[in-house]
Amino acid sequence: MIATRLVEPGDPPTFALEQLPGPVAGPGEVVVSLRAAALNRRDWWIWTDPASDPLPVTLGSDGAGVVESVGGGVDGVAVGDEVVIDATLGWGDREDEPGEAFDILGSPLDGTFAEQVVVPAANVAPKPARLSWEEAAALSLAGLTAWRAVVTCAEAAPGRSLLITGAGSGVSTFAVQIAAALGAEVWVTSGSEEKLARAAALGAAGGVSYRHPAWPERLVELAGAPLDAAIDSYGGASWAGALRTLRRGSTLVSFGDTGAAEAAIDVSEVYWQWRRIVGTTMGSPREYRALLAHVETASWRPVVDSVFPLAEIDAAARRLDAPERFGKVVLSIPKPS
Ligand SMILES: NC(=O)c1ccc[n+]([C@@H]2O[C@H](COP(=O)([O-])OP(=O)(O)OC[C@H]3O[C@@H](n4cnc5c(N)ncnc54)[C@H](OP(=O)(O)O)[C@@H]3O)[C@@H](O)[C@H]2O)c1
């Protein structure tokens, strides 16, 4: 099988297209012949990290495809099944945190930027029939992260108002649509008027540019009242700004730090305002199944910004960082002849 291997990290990174032996399903595992895979910011963190280890490695957490073979003891998954892959490995039985075995597919374990991948059978689920291969591949990591942030942490529901910062990010395009589908009032920030308009088309009530220093006050004015919760993955100054949009007793949900790892906030903005700061990463297997059940009946679709052939991983990687990108960058993987 062909795999795109990260051989040298950097910005840009060096990928090599290699012919490798196909993976073999061990006990409890399945091999999936991929039809599409999707890029995430996680791949970028790995390919720009000079200390990336192991190398070479096949990146990619997200994929959708057809089950090629099953290992011993696998029940409920059969050769020929069309599936999506949950990239969350070893979550365990608790809902508030994963267990010690927690990991994410796509380094150190070889991931989905390849014609085939081997994963635990428990990590595949039927592909939502109404989605294309590309949409299905875009769904899992960003959709699951958004689901837990929006549903479990921010408690999206009718009567609740939510801020989602950086509406154009992959996860945010899911968060906006899930929150709106669940009846919450969704407000956003973004870097351009065009992206604000696209977020409105996805279900946001409105938004403001995060480039304006007084964006939190502008947002509260637009919304008519301080909000119930904010969901942020930019970190840095975005935290202090998000807190300025919130009412007393509200929740700030954090799942990333694209902008800066450190945030300076006035501590009294938390305790003297009866607020909670909640961190989240990925989600449990139960949350993944709940996301898929929601997708079956929802009318929204994953936002696919662009699709590149697997062999054009370099162009796909460049697109991930293009300022005009809105939503997910996807790799299409031809059916083996
Ligand atoms: N914890 C988890 O499970 C998990 C899962 C997935 C991702 N993440 C993390 O979450 C972050 C987002 O990932 P992603 O793949 O969705 O997207 P991404 O590619 O990192 O998105 C970057 C976004 O940042 C936004 N942005 C730029 N400047 C900003 C500012 N000053 N304030 C607010 N937003 C700003 C932009 O929004 P506009 O395009 O609207 O201008 C842009 O789309 C990453 O750090 C990633 O590592 C975490």
mmCIF file of C-alpha atoms and ligand atoms in Angstrom:
data_model
loop_
_atom_site.group_PDB
_atom_site.id
_atom_site.type_symbol
_atom_site.label_atom_id
_atom_site.label_comp_id
_atom_site.label_asym_id
_atom_site.label_seq_id
_atom_site.Cartn_x
_atom_site.Cartn_y
_atom_site.Cartn_z
ATOM 1 C CA MET A 1 0.000 0.000 0.000
ATOM 2 C CA ILE A 2 1.012 3.630 -0.483
ATOM 3 C CA ALA A 3 1.533 5.848 2.550
ATOM 4 C CA THR A 4 2.644 9.469 2.866
ATOM 5 C CA ARG A 5 5.425 9.360 5.440
ATOM 6 C CA LEU A 6 6.606 12.348 7.460
ATOM 7 C CA VAL A 7 10.384 11.953 7.088
ATOM 8 C CA GLU A 8 11.587 15.380 8.245
ATOM 9 C CA PRO A 9 9.593 17.813 10.378
ATOM 10 C CA GLY A 10 9.666 21.492 9.463
ATOM 11 C CA ASP A 11 7.617 24.327 8.082
ATOM 12 C CA PRO A 12 7.256 23.141 5.380
ATOM 13 C CA PRO A 13 7.760 19.490 6.363
ATOM 14 C CA THR A 14 9.164 16.769 4.091
ATOM 15 C CA PHE A 15 6.762 13.972 3.209
ATOM 16 C CA ALA A 16 7.725 10.899 1.154
ATOM 17 C CA LEU A 17 5.268 8.760 -0.753
ATOM 18 C CA GLU A 18 6.294 5.177 0.087
ATOM 19 C CA GLN A 19 5.161 1.720 -0.936
ATOM 20 C CA LEU A 20 4.802 -0.278 2.315
ATOM 21 C CA PRO A 21 3.509 -3.763 3.165
ATOM 22 C CA GLY A 22 -0.206 -3.579 4.016
ATOM 23 C CA PRO A 23 -0.984 -3.603 7.762
ATOM 24 C CA VAL A 24 -2.210 -6.848 9.348
ATOM 25 C CA ALA A 25 -5.172 -6.952 11.746
ATOM 26 C CA GLY A 26 -4.199 -8.429 15.131
ATOM 27 C CA PRO A 27 -6.712 -9.739 17.661
ATOM 28 C CA GLY A 28 -9.491 -7.202 18.162
ATOM 29 C CA GLU A 29 -8.316 -5.066 15.245
ATOM 30 C CA VAL A 30 -9.513 -4.265 11.730
ATOM 31 C CA VAL A 31 -7.734 -3.039 8.604
ATOM 32 C CA VAL A 32 -9.579 -0.226 6.806
ATOM 33 C CA SER A 33 -8.999 0.586 3.126
ATOM 34 C CA LEU A 34 -9.313 4.346 3.245
ATOM 35 C CA ARG A 35 -11.333 6.390 0.752
ATOM 36 C CA ALA A 36 -10.617 9.746 2.374
ATOM 37 C CA ALA A 37 -8.653 11.225 5.281
ATOM 38 C CA ALA A 38 -8.702 14.687 6.857
ATOM 39 C CA LEU A 39 -6.039 17.007 8.237
ATOM 40 C CA ASN A 40 -6.177 18.471 11.721
ATOM 41 C CA ARG A 41 -4.143 21.089 13.554
ATOM 42 C CA ARG A 42 -2.662 18.139 15.485
ATOM 43 C CA ASP A 43 -0.890 17.000 12.299
ATOM 44 C CA TRP A 44 0.555 20.515 11.946
ATOM 45 C CA TRP A 45 1.826 20.496 15.578
ATOM 46 C CA ILE A 46 3.620 17.211 14.822
ATOM 47 C CA TRP A 47 5.091 18.095 11.414
ATOM 48 C CA THR A 48 6.407 21.480 12.670
ATOM 49 C CA ASP A 49 7.948 20.025 15.854
ATOM 50 C CA PRO A 50 11.719 19.567 15.359
ATOM 51 C CA ALA A 51 11.690 16.909 18.123
ATOM 52 C CA SER A 52 8.946 14.835 16.461
ATOM 53 C CA ASP A 53 9.319 11.162 17.323
ATOM 54 C CA PRO A 54 9.027 8.494 15.895
ATOM 55 C CA LEU A 55 10.182 9.179 12.332
ATOM 56 C CA PRO A 56 9.304 8.287 9.677
ATOM 57 C CA VAL A 57 5.637 8.104 10.577
ATOM 58 C CA THR A 58 2.279 8.186 8.799
ATOM 59 C CA LEU A 59 0.272 11.105 10.190
ATOM 60 C CA GLY A 60 -3.517 11.430 10.094
ATOM 61 C CA SER A 61 -6.181 10.896 12.750
ATOM 62 C CA ASP A 62 -9.275 11.088 10.585
ATOM 63 C CA GLY A 63 -10.415 8.648 7.938
ATOM 64 C CA ALA A 64 -13.346 6.880 6.332
ATOM 65 C CA GLY A 65 -13.204 3.726 4.251
ATOM 66 C CA VAL A 66 -14.121 0.078 3.797
ATOM 67 C CA VAL A 67 -13.173 -2.743 6.187
ATOM 68 C CA GLU A 68 -10.579 -4.865 4.358
ATOM 69 C CA SER A 69 -9.897 -7.529 6.990
ATOM 70 C CA VAL A 70 -10.726 -8.337 10.618
ATOM 71 C CA GLY A 71 -8.570 -9.911 13.312
ATOM 72 C CA GLY A 72 -9.461 -12.656 15.754
ATOM 73 C CA GLY A 73 -12.244 -12.071 18.248
ATOM 74 C CA VAL A 74 -13.801 -9.188 16.320
ATOM 75 C CA ASP A 75 -17.560 -9.103 16.625
ATOM 76 C CA GLY A 76 -19.991 -6.722 14.946
ATOM 77 C CA VAL A 77 -17.638 -5.500 12.214
ATOM 78 C CA ALA A 78 -17.345 -7.354 8.887
ATOM 79 C CA VAL A 79 -15.257 -7.185 5.726
ATOM 80 C CA GLY A 80 -16.910 -4.733 3.312
ATOM 81 C CA ASP A 81 -18.472 -2.503 6.001
ATOM 82 C CA GLU A 82 -18.283 1.232 5.222
ATOM 83 C CA VAL A 83 -16.917 2.903 8.335
ATOM 84 C CA VAL A 84 -15.637 6.077 9.966
ATOM 85 C CA ILE A 85 -12.731 5.960 12.412
ATOM 86 C CA ASP A 86 -12.764 7.363 15.960
ATOM 87 C CA ALA A 87 -9.187 8.566 16.530
ATOM 88 C CA THR A 88 -9.515 8.420 20.331
ATOM 89 C CA LEU A 89 -7.523 5.412 21.541
ATOM 90 C CA GLY A 90 -7.808 3.919 25.034
ATOM 91 C CA TRP A 91 -10.337 6.359 26.535
ATOM 92 C CA GLY A 92 -11.744 3.858 29.043
ATOM 93 C CA ASP A 93 -14.955 3.813 31.072
ATOM 94 C CA ARG A 94 -15.083 7.231 32.717
ATOM 95 C CA GLU A 95 -16.753 10.265 31.166
ATOM 96 C CA ASP A 96 -14.883 13.071 32.960
ATOM 97 C CA GLU A 97 -11.397 11.970 31.862
ATOM 98 C CA PRO A 98 -9.715 9.263 29.775
ATOM 99 C CA GLY A 99 -7.622 6.478 31.258
ATOM 100 C CA GLU A 100 -3.830 6.079 31.274
ATOM 101 C CA ALA A 101 -3.900 4.343 27.860
ATOM 102 C CA PHE A 102 -5.315 7.473 26.172
ATOM 103 C CA ASP A 103 -3.699 8.340 22.839
ATOM 104 C CA ILE A 104 -4.670 9.706 19.443
ATOM 105 C CA LEU A 105 -4.299 7.861 16.134
ATOM 106 C CA GLY A 106 -1.601 9.230 13.794
ATOM 107 C CA SER A 107 1.798 9.231 15.575
ATOM 108 C CA PRO A 108 3.125 7.412 17.399
ATOM 109 C CA LEU A 109 0.777 4.846 15.786
ATOM 110 C CA ASP A 110 0.672 5.107 11.989
ATOM 111 C CA GLY A 111 -2.393 7.030 10.883
ATOM 112 C CA THR A 112 -4.707 7.638 7.968
ATOM 113 C CA PHE A 113 -2.630 9.500 5.346
ATOM 114 C CA ALA A 114 -2.263 6.141 3.568
ATOM 115 C CA GLU A 115 -4.238 3.637 1.529
ATOM 116 C CA GLN A 116 -4.783 1.451 4.613
ATOM 117 C CA VAL A 117 -4.714 1.741 8.400
ATOM 118 C CA VAL A 118 -5.079 -0.775 11.233
ATOM 119 C CA VAL A 119 -7.202 0.276 14.230
ATOM 120 C CA PRO A 120 -9.042 -1.408 17.126
ATOM 121 C CA ALA A 121 -12.418 -2.720 15.935
ATOM 122 C CA ALA A 122 -14.004 -0.678 18.736
ATOM 123 C CA ASN A 123 -12.786 2.469 16.965
ATOM 124 C CA VAL A 124 -14.813 2.004 13.795
ATOM 125 C CA ALA A 125 -18.497 2.799 13.378
ATOM 126 C CA PRO A 126 -20.882 2.734 10.411
ATOM 127 C CA LYS A 127 -20.280 5.661 8.062
ATOM 128 C CA PRO A 128 -23.262 8.062 8.182
ATOM 129 C CA ALA A 129 -25.031 7.135 4.946
ATOM 130 C CA ARG A 130 -25.953 10.712 4.009
ATOM 131 C CA LEU A 131 -22.334 11.923 4.022
ATOM 132 C CA SER A 132 -19.855 11.637 1.146
ATOM 133 C CA TRP A 133 -16.527 9.933 1.788
ATOM 134 C CA GLU A 134 -14.864 13.334 2.107
ATOM 135 C CA GLU A 135 -17.485 14.650 4.551
ATOM 136 C CA ALA A 136 -17.330 11.438 6.591
ATOM 137 C CA ALA A 137 -13.532 11.637 6.810
ATOM 138 C CA ALA A 138 -13.767 15.256 7.999
ATOM 139 C CA LEU A 139 -16.197 14.399 10.785
ATOM 140 C CA SER A 140 -14.535 12.411 13.540
ATOM 141 C CA LEU A 141 -11.796 14.306 15.389
ATOM 142 C CA ALA A 142 -13.160 17.825 14.935
ATOM 143 C CA GLY A 143 -16.790 16.706 15.287
ATOM 144 C CA LEU A 144 -16.106 14.770 18.480
ATOM 145 C CA THR A 145 -14.093 17.617 20.014
ATOM 146 C CA ALA A 146 -16.876 20.043 19.119
ATOM 147 C CA TRP A 147 -19.559 17.665 20.458
ATOM 148 C CA ARG A 148 -17.957 17.349 23.894
ATOM 149 C CA ALA A 149 -17.174 21.084 24.086
ATOM 150 C CA VAL A 150 -20.646 22.193 22.951
ATOM 151 C CA VAL A 151 -22.898 19.524 24.460
ATOM 152 C CA THR A 152 -21.106 18.152 27.533
ATOM 153 C CA CYS A 153 -19.171 21.237 28.626
ATOM 154 C CA ALA A 154 -21.177 24.248 27.372
ATOM 155 C CA GLU A 155 -24.570 22.503 27.682
ATOM 156 C CA ALA A 156 -25.965 23.866 24.421
ATOM 157 C CA ALA A 157 -29.768 23.915 24.455
ATOM 158 C CA PRO A 158 -32.665 26.207 23.629
ATOM 159 C CA GLY A 159 -32.469 29.329 25.775
ATOM 160 C CA ARG A 160 -28.683 29.193 26.108
ATOM 161 C CA SER A 161 -26.306 31.565 24.325
ATOM 162 C CA LEU A 162 -22.788 30.539 23.280
ATOM 163 C CA LEU A 163 -19.700 32.277 21.918
ATOM 164 C CA ILE A 164 -17.470 30.273 19.570
ATOM 165 C CA THR A 165 -14.185 32.036 18.822
ATOM 166 C CA GLY A 166 -12.402 31.704 15.463
ATOM 167 C CA ALA A 167 -15.414 30.503 13.458
ATOM 168 C CA GLY A 168 -13.311 29.421 10.481
ATOM 169 C CA SER A 169 -11.337 26.746 12.343
ATOM 170 C CA GLY A 170 -12.109 23.120 11.544
ATOM 171 C CA VAL A 171 -13.580 22.360 14.975
ATOM 172 C CA SER A 172 -15.506 25.648 15.097
ATOM 173 C CA THR A 173 -17.415 24.869 11.885
ATOM 174 C CA PHE A 174 -18.746 21.766 13.685
ATOM 175 C CA ALA A 175 -19.320 23.589 16.977
ATOM 176 C CA VAL A 176 -21.431 26.298 15.332
ATOM 177 C CA GLN A 177 -23.572 23.763 13.485
ATOM 178 C CA ILE A 178 -24.043 21.380 16.424
ATOM 179 C CA ALA A 179 -24.912 24.189 18.850
ATOM 180 C CA ALA A 180 -27.369 25.745 16.391
ATOM 181 C CA ALA A 181 -28.939 22.344 15.641
ATOM 182 C CA LEU A 182 -29.496 21.846 19.386
ATOM 183 C CA GLY A 183 -31.336 25.152 19.592
ATOM 184 C CA ALA A 184 -28.697 27.325 21.263
ATOM 185 C CA GLU A 185 -28.120 30.935 20.198
ATOM 186 C CA VAL A 186 -24.635 30.998 18.663
ATOM 187 C CA TRP A 187 -22.332 34.017 18.441
ATOM 188 C CA VAL A 188 -18.910 33.948 16.821
ATOM 189 C CA THR A 189 -15.691 35.834 16.228
ATOM 190 C CA SER A 190 -13.666 35.566 13.050
ATOM 191 C CA GLY A 191 -10.903 37.304 11.120
ATOM 192 C CA SER A 192 -12.894 38.422 8.091
ATOM 193 C CA GLU A 193 -16.346 39.661 7.155
ATOM 194 C CA GLU A 194 -16.611 36.837 4.633
ATOM 195 C CA LYS A 195 -16.068 34.197 7.326
ATOM 196 C CA LEU A 196 -18.573 35.915 9.639
ATOM 197 C CA ALA A 197 -21.122 35.667 6.838
ATOM 198 C CA ARG A 198 -20.277 31.994 6.283
ATOM 199 C CA ALA A 199 -20.684 31.297 10.018
ATOM 200 C CA ALA A 200 -24.098 32.982 9.885
ATOM 201 C CA ALA A 201 -25.017 30.689 6.998
ATOM 202 C CA LEU A 202 -24.078 27.733 9.242
ATOM 203 C CA GLY A 203 -26.485 28.926 11.927
ATOM 204 C CA ALA A 204 -24.734 31.653 13.935
ATOM 205 C CA ALA A 205 -26.940 34.544 15.021
ATOM 206 C CA GLY A 206 -24.098 36.961 14.297
ATOM 207 C CA GLY A 207 -20.514 37.821 15.106
ATOM 208 C CA VAL A 208 -17.711 40.352 15.283
ATOM 209 C CA SER A 209 -14.098 40.531 14.121
ATOM 210 C CA TYR A 210 -11.576 39.507 16.771
ATOM 211 C CA ARG A 211 -9.237 42.079 15.185
ATOM 212 C CA HIS A 212 -11.096 44.944 16.911
ATOM 213 C CA PRO A 213 -9.711 45.573 20.444
ATOM 214 C CA ALA A 214 -13.229 46.090 21.842
ATOM 215 C CA TRP A 215 -14.656 42.932 20.223
ATOM 216 C CA PRO A 216 -16.059 41.509 23.497
ATOM 217 C CA GLU A 217 -18.076 44.674 24.215
ATOM 218 C CA ARG A 218 -19.219 44.814 20.566
ATOM 219 C CA LEU A 219 -20.344 41.207 20.771
ATOM 220 C CA VAL A 220 -22.334 41.709 23.993
ATOM 221 C CA GLU A 221 -23.971 44.777 22.430
ATOM 222 C CA LEU A 222 -24.889 42.755 19.332
ATOM 223 C CA ALA A 223 -26.203 39.845 21.425
ATOM 224 C CA GLY A 224 -28.167 42.162 23.704
ATOM 225 C CA ALA A 225 -26.884 40.500 26.899
ATOM 226 C CA PRO A 226 -23.777 38.710 28.245
ATOM 227 C CA LEU A 227 -23.607 35.075 27.152
ATOM 228 C CA ASP A 228 -23.949 31.766 29.033
ATOM 229 C CA ALA A 229 -20.778 30.066 27.734
ATOM 230 C CA ALA A 230 -17.744 30.590 25.492
ATOM 231 C CA ILE A 231 -15.819 27.936 23.565
ATOM 232 C CA ASP A 232 -12.232 28.804 22.677
ATOM 233 C CA SER A 233 -9.266 27.073 21.065
ATOM 234 C CA TYR A 234 -7.070 30.103 20.408
ATOM 235 C CA GLY A 235 -5.844 30.648 23.973
ATOM 236 C CA GLY A 236 -3.667 33.669 24.828
ATOM 237 C CA ALA A 237 -5.576 36.946 24.886
ATOM 238 C CA SER A 238 -8.685 35.174 23.626
ATOM 239 C CA TRP A 239 -9.388 33.984 27.204
ATOM 240 C CA ALA A 240 -9.588 37.477 28.720
ATOM 241 C CA GLY A 241 -11.704 38.615 25.774
ATOM 242 C CA ALA A 242 -14.062 35.650 26.039
ATOM 243 C CA LEU A 243 -14.562 36.263 29.792
ATOM 244 C CA ARG A 244 -15.656 39.843 28.968
ATOM 245 C CA THR A 245 -18.529 38.430 26.882
ATOM 246 C CA LEU A 246 -19.879 36.207 29.677
ATOM 247 C CA ARG A 247 -22.501 36.636 32.397
ATOM 248 C CA ARG A 248 -21.984 35.709 36.035
ATOM 249 C CA GLY A 249 -22.212 31.925 36.599
ATOM 250 C CA SER A 250 -21.102 31.190 33.043
ATOM 251 C CA THR A 251 -18.610 28.693 31.584
ATOM 252 C CA LEU A 252 -15.424 29.145 29.523
ATOM 253 C CA VAL A 253 -14.573 25.955 27.622
ATOM 254 C CA SER A 254 -11.001 25.534 26.339
ATOM 255 C CA PHE A 255 -9.769 22.872 23.936
ATOM 256 C CA GLY A 256 -6.722 24.434 22.276
ATOM 257 C CA ASP A 257 -4.087 27.147 22.159
ATOM 258 C CA THR A 258 -3.386 27.903 18.480
ATOM 259 C CA GLY A 259 -2.551 31.543 19.306
ATOM 260 C CA ALA A 260 -0.603 31.297 22.573
ATOM 261 C CA ALA A 261 -0.124 28.726 25.323
ATOM 262 C CA GLU A 262 -0.236 31.297 28.135
ATOM 263 C CA ALA A 263 -3.220 33.450 29.033
ATOM 264 C CA ALA A 264 -3.237 36.309 31.563
ATOM 265 C CA ILE A 265 -6.618 36.736 33.240
ATOM 266 C CA ASP A 266 -7.826 38.532 36.311
ATOM 267 C CA VAL A 267 -8.575 35.705 38.766
ATOM 268 C CA SER A 268 -11.475 37.648 40.233
ATOM 269 C CA GLU A 269 -13.084 37.463 36.773
ATOM 270 C CA VAL A 270 -13.565 33.789 37.670
ATOM 271 C CA TYR A 271 -14.344 33.552 41.402
ATOM 272 C CA TRP A 272 -16.076 36.921 41.837
ATOM 273 C CA GLN A 273 -18.234 36.124 38.825
ATOM 274 C CA TRP A 274 -19.110 32.528 39.849
ATOM 275 C CA ARG A 275 -17.630 31.257 36.563
ATOM 276 C CA ARG A 276 -16.105 27.904 35.585
ATOM 277 C CA ILE A 277 -13.181 27.227 33.238
ATOM 278 C CA VAL A 278 -13.504 23.743 31.737
ATOM 279 C CA GLY A 279 -10.821 21.977 29.701
ATOM 280 C CA THR A 280 -11.563 19.240 27.205
ATOM 281 C CA THR A 281 -9.770 17.078 24.641
ATOM 282 C CA MET A 282 -11.367 14.625 22.177
ATOM 283 C CA GLY A 283 -14.246 12.688 23.778
ATOM 284 C CA SER A 284 -15.420 9.339 25.117
ATOM 285 C CA PRO A 285 -16.686 6.438 22.947
ATOM 286 C CA ARG A 286 -20.187 7.210 24.257
ATOM 287 C CA GLU A 287 -19.886 10.822 23.072
ATOM 288 C CA TYR A 288 -18.638 9.618 19.664
ATOM 289 C CA ARG A 289 -21.713 7.379 19.256
ATOM 290 C CA ALA A 290 -23.955 10.264 20.359
ATOM 291 C CA LEU A 291 -22.355 12.482 17.711
ATOM 292 C CA LEU A 292 -22.970 9.853 15.025
ATOM 293 C CA ALA A 293 -26.599 9.392 16.120
ATOM 294 C CA HIS A 294 -27.058 13.173 15.940
ATOM 295 C CA VAL A 295 -25.460 13.311 12.461
ATOM 296 C CA GLU A 296 -27.871 10.643 11.153
ATOM 297 C CA THR A 297 -30.867 12.892 11.758
ATOM 298 C CA ALA A 298 -29.339 16.384 11.570
ATOM 299 C CA SER A 299 -29.517 18.461 8.402
ATOM 300 C CA TRP A 300 -26.049 20.060 8.621
ATOM 301 C CA ARG A 301 -22.976 18.687 6.816
ATOM 302 C CA PRO A 302 -19.263 18.883 7.671
ATOM 303 C CA VAL A 303 -17.695 21.935 6.027
ATOM 304 C CA VAL A 304 -15.058 20.717 3.562
ATOM 305 C CA ASP A 305 -12.802 23.583 2.530
ATOM 306 C CA SER A 306 -10.815 21.660 -0.083
ATOM 307 C CA VAL A 307 -9.953 18.160 -1.297
ATOM 308 C CA PHE A 308 -6.481 17.056 -2.476
ATOM 309 C CA PRO A 309 -5.343 13.671 -3.800
ATOM 310 C CA LEU A 310 -3.297 11.712 -1.228
ATOM 311 C CA ALA A 311 -0.148 12.230 -3.321
ATOM 312 C CA GLU A 312 -0.572 16.022 -2.972
ATOM 313 C CA ILE A 313 -0.077 16.068 0.799
ATOM 314 C CA ASP A 314 2.305 19.054 0.475
ATOM 315 C CA ALA A 315 -0.388 21.202 -1.115
ATOM 316 C CA ALA A 316 -2.927 20.035 1.486
ATOM 317 C CA ALA A 317 -0.510 20.954 4.287
ATOM 318 C CA ARG A 318 -0.056 24.438 2.803
ATOM 319 C CA ARG A 319 -3.818 24.873 2.555
ATOM 320 C CA LEU A 320 -4.245 24.107 6.284
ATOM 321 C CA ASP A 321 -2.360 27.351 6.987
ATOM 322 C CA ALA A 322 -3.985 29.511 4.302
ATOM 323 C CA PRO A 323 -5.752 32.469 5.996
ATOM 324 C CA GLU A 324 -8.773 32.104 3.711
ATOM 325 C CA ARG A 325 -9.353 28.422 4.657
ATOM 326 C CA PHE A 326 -12.807 27.779 6.142
ATOM 327 C CA GLY A 327 -13.434 24.280 7.494
ATOM 328 C CA LYS A 328 -11.646 21.013 6.800
ATOM 329 C CA VAL A 329 -8.848 20.079 4.407
ATOM 330 C CA VAL A 330 -9.393 16.544 3.089
ATOM 331 C CA LEU A 331 -7.293 13.971 1.192
ATOM 332 C CA SER A 332 -9.078 11.739 -1.309
ATOM 333 C CA ILE A 333 -7.689 8.225 -1.576
ATOM 334 C CA PRO A 334 -8.399 6.244 -4.734
ATOM 335 C CA LYS A 335 -10.029 2.824 -4.468
ATOM 336 C CA PRO A 336 -7.273 0.239 -5.010
ATOM 337 C CA SER A 337 -7.524 -1.293 -8.506
HETATM 338 N N1 LIG B 1 -8.323 19.330 22.484
HETATM 339 C C1 LIG B 1 -8.738 18.679 21.400
HETATM 340 O O1 LIG B 1 -9.310 17.589 21.424
HETATM 341 C C2 LIG B 1 -8.526 19.343 20.106
HETATM 342 C C3 LIG B 1 -9.096 18.823 18.943
HETATM 343 C C4 LIG B 1 -8.966 19.516 17.774
HETATM 344 C C5 LIG B 1 -8.228 20.692 17.766
HETATM 345 N N2 LIG B 1 -7.637 21.107 18.913
HETATM 346 C C6 LIG B 1 -6.875 22.352 18.939
HETATM 347 O O2 LIG B 1 -7.818 23.407 18.717
HETATM 348 C C7 LIG B 1 -7.228 24.396 17.923
HETATM 349 C C8 LIG B 1 -8.097 24.590 16.699
HETATM 350 O O3 LIG B 1 -7.902 23.538 15.813
HETATM 351 P P1 LIG B 1 -8.610 23.500 14.397
HETATM 352 O O4 LIG B 1 -8.036 22.376 13.646
HETATM 353 O O5 LIG B 1 -10.069 23.557 14.597
HETATM 354 O O6 LIG B 1 -8.270 24.864 13.739
HETATM 355 P P2 LIG B 1 -6.999 25.743 13.422
HETATM 356 O O7 LIG B 1 -6.548 25.433 12.080
HETATM 357 O O8 LIG B 1 -5.967 25.717 14.492
HETATM 358 O O9 LIG B 1 -7.732 27.138 13.437
HETATM 359 C C9 LIG B 1 -7.084 28.303 13.579
HETATM 360 C C10 LIG B 1 -8.173 29.351 13.733
HETATM 361 O O10 LIG B 1 -7.755 30.278 14.676
HETATM 362 C C11 LIG B 1 -8.611 31.389 14.511
HETATM 363 N N3 LIG B 1 -7.973 32.609 15.014
HETATM 364 C C12 LIG B 1 -6.930 33.277 14.484
HETATM 365 N N4 LIG B 1 -6.676 34.367 15.229
HETATM 366 C C13 LIG B 1 -7.591 34.366 16.246
HETATM 367 C C14 LIG B 1 -7.857 35.232 17.334
HETATM 368 N N5 LIG B 1 -7.119 36.331 17.539
HETATM 369 N N6 LIG B 1 -8.858 34.926 18.168
HETATM 370 C C15 LIG B 1 -9.625 33.812 17.971
HETATM 371 N N7 LIG B 1 -9.427 32.961 16.941
HETATM 372 C C16 LIG B 1 -8.420 33.239 16.098
HETATM 373 C C17 LIG B 1 -8.877 31.494 13.010
HETATM 374 O O11 LIG B 1 -10.265 31.722 12.883
HETATM 375 P P3 LIG B 1 -10.900 32.416 11.587
HETATM 376 O O12 LIG B 1 -10.552 31.498 10.454
HETATM 377 O O13 LIG B 1 -12.347 32.431 11.892
HETATM 378 O O14 LIG B 1 -10.302 33.773 11.444
HETATM 379 C C18 LIG B 1 -8.430 30.142 12.466
HETATM 380 O O15 LIG B 1 -9.383 29.503 11.653
HETATM 381 C C19 LIG B 1 -5.798 23.939 17.637
HETATM 382 O O16 LIG B 1 -4.937 24.512 18.591
HETATM 383 C C20 LIG B 1 -5.860 22.450 17.834
HETATM 384 O O17 LIG B 1 -4.622 21.873 18.202
HETATM 385 C C21 LIG B 1 -7.785 20.479 20.061
#
